[in-house]
Coordinates of C-alpha atoms and ligand atoms in Angstrom, one line a residue:
M17 CA 62.8 42.4 66.1
T18 CA 63.2 43.0 62.4
K19 CA 62.2 40.4 59.8
P20 CA 64.9 37.8 59.1
V21 CA 66.6 38.1 55.7
Y22 CA 66.8 35.0 53.6
L23 CA 70.0 35.0 51.4
D24 CA 70.2 31.4 50.5
Y25 CA 68.3 31.2 47.2
N26 CA 70.8 28.8 45.6
A27 CA 69.9 26.3 48.3
T28 CA 66.2 26.9 47.7
A29 CA 64.1 29.9 46.8
P30 CA 60.9 30.9 48.5
V31 CA 57.8 29.8 46.7
K32 CA 56.1 32.6 44.7
P33 CA 52.6 33.4 45.9
A34 CA 51.0 32.8 42.5
I35 CA 52.6 29.3 42.4
R36 CA 51.4 28.5 45.9
D37 CA 47.9 29.5 44.9
L38 CA 48.0 27.4 41.8
M39 CA 49.2 24.4 43.8
M40 CA 46.3 24.7 46.2
V41 CA 43.9 24.9 43.3
V42 CA 45.3 21.7 41.7
L43 CA 45.4 19.9 45.0
G44 CA 41.7 20.5 45.2
E45 CA 41.1 18.7 41.9
I46 CA 40.7 15.0 41.5
G47 CA 42.3 12.9 38.8
N48 CA 45.0 10.5 37.8
A49 CA 46.5 11.8 34.5
S50 CA 46.4 8.3 33.1
S51 CA 42.6 8.0 33.5
L52 CA 40.6 8.5 30.4
H53 CA 37.6 10.2 32.0
G54 CA 37.1 13.9 32.4
H55 CA 38.9 14.1 35.7
G56 CA 41.9 12.3 34.3
R57 CA 41.9 14.4 31.2
K58 CA 42.0 17.6 33.3
A59 CA 45.0 16.3 35.2
R60 CA 46.7 15.4 31.9
G61 CA 46.0 18.9 30.6
R62 CA 47.7 20.4 33.6
I63 CA 50.8 18.3 32.9
D64 CA 50.8 19.0 29.2
R65 CA 50.7 22.7 29.9
A66 CA 53.6 22.5 32.3
R67 CA 55.6 20.5 29.7
A68 CA 55.0 23.3 27.2
Q69 CA 56.0 26.0 29.8
I70 CA 59.3 24.2 30.6
A71 CA 60.0 23.6 26.9
A72 CA 59.5 27.3 26.3
L73 CA 62.0 28.3 28.9
T74 CA 64.7 26.0 27.5
G75 CA 64.3 26.2 23.8
A76 CA 63.3 22.5 23.7
Q77 CA 60.3 20.6 22.4
A78 CA 57.6 19.6 24.9
N79 CA 58.2 16.0 24.1
Y80 CA 61.7 16.2 25.4
V81 CA 60.5 16.9 29.0
V82 CA 60.4 14.0 31.5
F83 CA 59.2 15.1 35.0
T84 CA 61.3 13.9 37.9
A85 CA 61.7 14.5 41.6
G86 CA 64.3 17.2 41.0
A87 CA 67.7 17.8 39.5
T88 CA 69.3 15.1 41.7
E89 CA 67.1 12.4 40.1
S90 CA 67.6 13.9 36.6
N91 CA 71.4 13.9 37.0
N92 CA 71.4 10.4 38.4
A93 CA 69.3 9.1 35.5
V94 CA 71.7 10.4 32.9
L95 CA 75.0 9.5 34.7
R96 CA 73.8 6.0 35.6
A97 CA 72.6 5.3 32.1
F98 CA 76.3 5.6 31.1
S99 CA 77.8 3.7 34.0
G100 CA 80.7 1.5 32.8
Q101 CA 81.4 3.9 29.9
N102 CA 84.0 6.6 29.7
I103 CA 82.6 9.8 31.3
H104 CA 84.1 13.3 31.6
I105 CA 82.7 15.7 34.2
S106 CA 83.8 19.1 35.3
A107 CA 85.7 19.3 38.6
I108 CA 82.9 21.5 40.1
E109 CA 79.8 19.3 39.5
H110 CA 77.1 18.8 42.1
P111 CA 77.4 15.6 44.2
S112 CA 74.4 14.2 42.3
V113 CA 76.7 14.0 39.3
T114 CA 80.1 13.2 41.0
E115 CA 78.6 10.4 43.2
C116 CA 77.2 8.6 40.1
A117 CA 80.5 8.8 38.2
P118 CA 83.3 7.6 40.6
D119 CA 85.6 6.7 37.7
A120 CA 85.0 9.9 35.6
T121 CA 87.9 12.0 34.2
Y122 CA 87.6 15.5 35.7
I123 CA 87.8 18.5 33.5
P124 CA 89.9 21.1 35.5
V125 CA 88.7 24.6 36.2
T126 CA 90.7 27.9 36.2
K127 CA 91.2 30.0 39.3
D128 CA 88.0 31.9 38.2
G129 CA 86.0 28.6 38.4
V130 CA 85.5 28.2 34.6
I131 CA 86.2 24.9 32.9
D132 CA 89.7 25.0 31.4
L133 CA 89.2 24.1 27.8
Q134 CA 92.9 24.1 27.0
A135 CA 93.7 21.7 29.8
W136 CA 90.8 19.5 28.7
E137 CA 91.9 19.5 25.1
D138 CA 95.2 18.1 26.2
I139 CA 93.3 15.2 27.9
L140 CA 91.3 14.6 24.7
K141 CA 94.4 14.7 22.6
S142 CA 95.9 12.0 24.8
G143 CA 93.2 9.7 23.4
N144 CA 91.0 9.7 26.6
L145 CA 87.7 10.2 24.7
P146 CA 84.3 10.2 26.5
A147 CA 81.0 8.7 25.7
L148 CA 79.3 11.2 27.9
V149 CA 80.3 14.7 29.1
S150 CA 78.5 16.4 32.0
I151 CA 79.2 20.1 32.6
M152 CA 76.8 22.2 34.7
L153 CA 75.6 25.4 33.1
V154 CA 75.9 27.6 36.3
N155 CA 77.8 26.6 39.4
N156 CA 75.7 26.5 42.6
E157 CA 78.5 27.9 44.8
T158 CA 80.0 30.6 42.8
G159 CA 77.3 31.4 40.2
V160 CA 80.0 31.1 37.5
I161 CA 78.5 30.4 34.0
Q162 CA 80.2 27.6 32.1
P163 CA 80.9 27.7 28.4
V164 CA 78.9 24.5 27.7
A165 CA 78.4 25.1 24.0
K166 CA 82.1 25.8 23.4
A167 CA 83.0 22.7 25.4
A168 CA 80.5 20.6 23.3
R169 CA 82.0 21.9 20.1
L170 CA 85.5 21.1 21.3
V171 CA 84.8 17.5 22.4
K172 CA 82.8 16.7 19.3
T173 CA 85.9 17.4 17.1
Y174 CA 87.6 14.5 19.0
A175 CA 84.6 12.3 19.8
P176 CA 81.8 13.0 17.3
D177 CA 79.4 10.5 18.9
V178 CA 79.7 11.9 22.4
Y179 CA 76.5 12.8 24.4
I180 CA 76.4 16.1 26.3
H181 CA 74.6 16.6 29.6
T182 CA 74.2 19.9 31.4
D183 CA 72.9 20.4 34.9
A184 CA 71.0 23.7 34.5
A185 CA 69.4 23.7 38.0
Q186 CA 71.0 27.1 38.8
A187 CA 70.7 28.5 35.4
A188 CA 66.9 28.4 34.8
G189 CA 65.4 31.9 35.0
R190 CA 68.9 33.4 35.5
I191 CA 70.3 33.2 32.1
A192 CA 68.6 32.3 28.8
I193 CA 68.8 28.6 28.1
D194 CA 68.6 27.3 24.5
M195 CA 69.1 23.5 24.6
P196 CA 69.9 23.2 20.9
S197 CA 72.5 26.0 21.0
L198 CA 74.2 24.3 23.9
Y199 CA 74.4 21.0 21.9
A200 CA 72.9 19.4 24.9
D201 CA 71.4 15.9 24.6
Y202 CA 70.3 16.0 28.3
L203 CA 69.4 18.9 30.5
S204 CA 68.5 18.8 34.2
L205 CA 66.2 21.2 36.0
S206 CA 64.8 21.7 39.5
A207 CA 61.6 23.7 40.3
H208 CA 62.6 25.0 43.7
K209 CA 65.5 27.1 42.6
T210 CA 63.1 29.4 40.7
G211 CA 60.2 29.9 43.1
G212 CA 58.5 26.5 42.5
P213 CA 58.0 23.7 45.0
Q214 CA 60.7 21.3 46.2
G215 CA 60.7 17.7 45.0
V216 CA 59.9 18.2 41.4
G217 CA 62.2 18.8 38.4
A218 CA 62.7 17.6 34.9
L219 CA 65.1 15.8 32.6
L220 CA 65.0 17.0 29.1
I221 CA 66.1 14.4 26.6
A222 CA 66.8 15.4 23.0
P223 CA 65.7 13.0 20.2
G224 CA 68.5 10.7 19.2
A225 CA 70.1 10.6 22.7
Q226 CA 70.7 7.3 24.3
D227 CA 67.6 6.5 26.4
C228 CA 67.6 7.0 30.2
K229 CA 65.1 5.0 32.3
L230 CA 65.3 5.3 36.0
I231 CA 62.0 4.1 37.5
Y232 CA 60.2 1.0 36.1
G233 CA 56.5 0.2 36.3
G234 CA 53.7 2.0 34.6
G235 CA 53.9 3.8 31.3
Q236 CA 54.0 7.4 32.6
E237 CA 56.4 9.9 31.1
Q238 CA 56.9 8.1 27.8
R239 CA 57.7 4.9 29.8
R240 CA 60.8 6.6 31.2
R241 CA 59.6 7.4 34.7
A242 CA 56.9 5.2 36.1
G243 CA 54.6 6.3 38.9
T244 CA 51.5 8.5 39.1
E245 CA 52.5 12.0 38.4
N246 CA 52.5 14.7 41.1
V247 CA 50.1 16.9 39.2
A248 CA 50.0 19.8 41.6
A249 CA 53.8 20.0 41.8
I250 CA 54.2 19.6 38.1
A251 CA 51.7 22.4 37.3
A252 CA 53.5 24.6 39.8
F253 CA 56.8 23.9 38.2
G254 CA 55.4 24.9 34.9
L255 CA 54.2 28.2 36.2
A256 CA 57.6 28.7 38.0
A257 CA 59.3 28.2 34.6
E258 CA 57.0 30.7 32.9
L259 CA 57.4 33.3 35.6
A260 CA 61.1 32.8 35.8
G261 CA 61.4 33.4 32.1
A262 CA 59.3 36.6 32.3
D263 CA 61.4 37.8 35.3
M264 CA 64.8 37.1 33.7
T265 CA 65.6 40.7 32.7
D266 CA 64.8 42.0 36.2
F267 CA 66.9 39.2 37.7
A268 CA 69.9 40.1 35.5
A269 CA 69.6 43.8 36.4
K270 CA 70.2 42.8 40.0
A271 CA 73.9 42.2 39.2
A272 CA 74.3 45.9 40.0
W273 CA 73.2 45.2 43.6
R274 CA 75.7 42.3 43.8
D275 CA 78.5 44.5 42.4
A276 CA 77.7 47.3 44.8
L277 CA 77.6 45.0 47.8
E278 CA 80.9 43.4 46.8
G279 CA 82.5 46.8 46.3
R280 CA 81.4 47.9 49.8
L281 CA 82.6 44.6 51.5
C282 CA 86.0 44.7 49.8
A283 CA 86.5 48.4 50.6
L284 CA 85.9 47.6 54.2
A285 CA 87.9 44.3 54.2
P286 CA 90.5 44.3 51.5
E287 CA 91.6 40.7 52.5
L288 CA 88.1 39.4 51.5
K289 CA 88.3 37.0 48.6
I290 CA 85.5 36.9 46.1
Y291 CA 85.4 33.9 43.8
G292 CA 84.7 34.2 40.1
R293 CA 84.5 38.0 40.3
D294 CA 86.4 38.5 37.1
T295 CA 84.3 36.2 35.0
A296 CA 80.7 35.8 33.8
R297 CA 78.4 35.0 36.7
V298 CA 74.7 34.9 37.3
A299 CA 73.5 38.1 39.1
N300 CA 72.5 36.7 42.5
T301 CA 75.5 34.9 43.9
I302 CA 78.5 36.0 46.0
A303 CA 81.0 33.4 47.1
M304 CA 83.4 35.0 49.5
A305 CA 86.1 33.9 52.0
L306 CA 87.3 35.9 55.0
P307 CA 90.6 34.2 55.7
G308 CA 91.2 33.3 59.3
V309 CA 87.5 33.2 60.2
P310 CA 85.8 29.7 60.0
A311 CA 82.6 29.7 58.0
Q312 CA 80.7 28.3 60.9
T313 CA 81.7 31.3 63.1
Q314 CA 80.6 33.7 60.4
L315 CA 77.3 31.9 59.7
M316 CA 76.4 31.8 63.4
A317 CA 77.1 35.5 63.9
L318 CA 75.0 36.4 60.8
D319 CA 72.3 34.0 61.8
L320 CA 72.0 35.7 65.2
A321 CA 71.8 39.0 63.4
G322 CA 68.9 37.6 61.3
F323 CA 70.6 36.6 58.0
S324 CA 70.4 33.1 56.5
L325 CA 73.4 32.3 54.3
S326 CA 75.3 29.1 53.7
S327 CA 78.8 27.8 53.7
G328 CA 79.7 26.2 50.4
A329 CA 76.8 24.2 49.0
A330 CA 73.8 23.8 51.2
C331 CA 73.4 20.2 50.0
S332 CA 76.8 19.4 51.6
S333 CA 76.5 21.6 54.7
G334 CA 76.3 19.8 57.9
T335 CA 79.4 17.9 56.8
V336 CA 82.5 19.9 57.6
R337 CA 84.3 19.0 54.3
P338 CA 85.6 22.1 52.5
S339 CA 84.0 22.9 49.2
A340 CA 85.3 20.8 46.4
T341 CA 84.5 23.6 44.0
L342 CA 86.7 26.1 45.8
I343 CA 89.4 23.6 46.1
A344 CA 89.2 22.9 42.4
M345 CA 89.6 26.6 41.9
G346 CA 92.9 26.5 43.8
A347 CA 91.8 27.6 47.3
S348 CA 93.6 25.9 50.2
E349 CA 91.4 23.8 52.6
D350 CA 91.8 26.5 55.2
E351 CA 90.7 29.2 52.9
A352 CA 87.7 27.2 51.6
G353 CA 86.8 26.5 55.2
C354 CA 86.3 30.3 55.6
A355 CA 84.0 30.7 52.6
L356 CA 80.3 31.8 52.7
R357 CA 77.8 31.9 49.9
L358 CA 75.2 34.7 49.7
S359 CA 72.5 34.2 47.1
F360 CA 69.4 36.3 46.7
G361 CA 66.4 36.3 44.4
W362 CA 62.9 37.3 43.5
D363 CA 61.8 38.4 47.0
T364 CA 65.0 40.2 48.0
A365 CA 64.9 44.0 48.3
Q366 CA 68.0 46.2 47.9
D367 CA 67.4 47.3 51.5
D368 CA 68.0 43.6 52.6
L369 CA 71.5 43.8 51.1
D370 CA 72.1 47.1 52.7
R371 CA 71.1 45.7 56.1
F372 CA 73.3 42.7 55.4
F373 CA 76.3 45.0 54.8
E374 CA 75.7 46.8 58.1
S375 CA 75.5 43.6 60.1
W376 CA 78.6 42.1 58.3
K377 CA 80.4 45.4 59.1
A378 CA 79.5 45.1 62.7
F379 CA 80.7 41.5 62.8
Y380 CA 83.9 42.3 61.0
E381 CA 84.8 45.2 63.3
R382 CA 84.2 43.0 66.3
I383 CA 86.6 40.3 65.1
R384 CA 89.2 42.5 63.3
P385 CA 91.4 42.9 66.4
D386 CA 91.7 39.1 66.6
L387 CA 92.5 38.9 62.9
Q388 CA 95.2 41.5 63.3
K389 CA 96.7 39.5 66.2
Q390 CA 96.7 36.4 64.0
A391 CA 98.5 38.3 61.2
Ligands
PMP419 N1 72.4 20.5 40.8 C1 72.7 21.7 41.2 C2 73.7 22.6 40.5 C3 72.1 22.2 42.4 O1 72.4 23.4 42.9 C4 71.2 21.3 43.1 C5 70.5 21.8 44.4 N2 71.4 22.0 45.4 C6 70.9 20.1 42.5 C7 71.6 19.7 41.4 C8 70.0 19.1 43.2 O2 68.7 19.6 43.0 P1 67.4 19.0 43.7 O3 67.5 19.5 45.1 O4 66.3 19.4 43.0 O5 67.6 17.5 43.7

């Protein structure tokens, strides 16, 4: 049996060997980073280094970085700090944003999955002015890059005191991030999307932003996030950020693999719908729907053939709700229910995508007679 092929990097990426090695080393060290003795100082040094590595990846200062348990916690911290105030969020945010802002005004997206700045300006002109705006930098389902800086400039002309949050969980290591040029007051990150461990992330808070405090207790993380730090995970996250930054050019070059695969799939199945194909996307994501074939059927067939993909966002798979992102882009519920997400990354070889194509072709040729009967 050939090795299974993992094509679900946007759900979580495999941990890079150097990162696993570093984690094992740090787990072998003793020390609470709040302790003043040598052991404590060593742990503190590990955390300080990681803070600098994350700042370097994001154009931020090290003192902006607050370590959290991941982007979910980071997003929750920001959105909940503004609860009761007027919040605008894009219509394609992750549930860790939407669930914290049940009364938010949604910024619509175009059929390509990009926020619709013109439609939003009409909302702003009507006098609906936010205290906080949350727009993700890269969408987890389509890979579409959002014009966060442009959006920030637009909203500031109507609401100069507004705060800007961006969920950059799917952007880190995939596109260059420069927090000041994004006008972001808050930026969320997660280690496991870039080859780091699960359960660790960061919230970057620019000076002057309204404070966010989620966990109360000891004075860790500038009194913003109490609790003894997970030193091994934080050190690993730091290295993940450094390696992701160094690998960014290679990552971007893999857009050619994506384009070649999309070209082959569409040549075989012209009815295949690829979302966001005509707009700027990160290199690794293909969101595609095969109308008439439920995503679960496709996933099971591909799983049997040794390929791991997801339907919509992995965070919401298991529930049969169609993707809110694809619906916001104008897909019908039926169409969204037939959508798969393929996402690859640092440990994917071009041959993996070739093998995927061959398996998908075999599946498609098997079901094509049924599809023709449906038509
Ligand atoms: N935001 C986005 C855009 C994501 O893709 C994810 C992961 N699915 C999260 C937030 C949540 O990240 P974490 O798993 O680190 O809490």
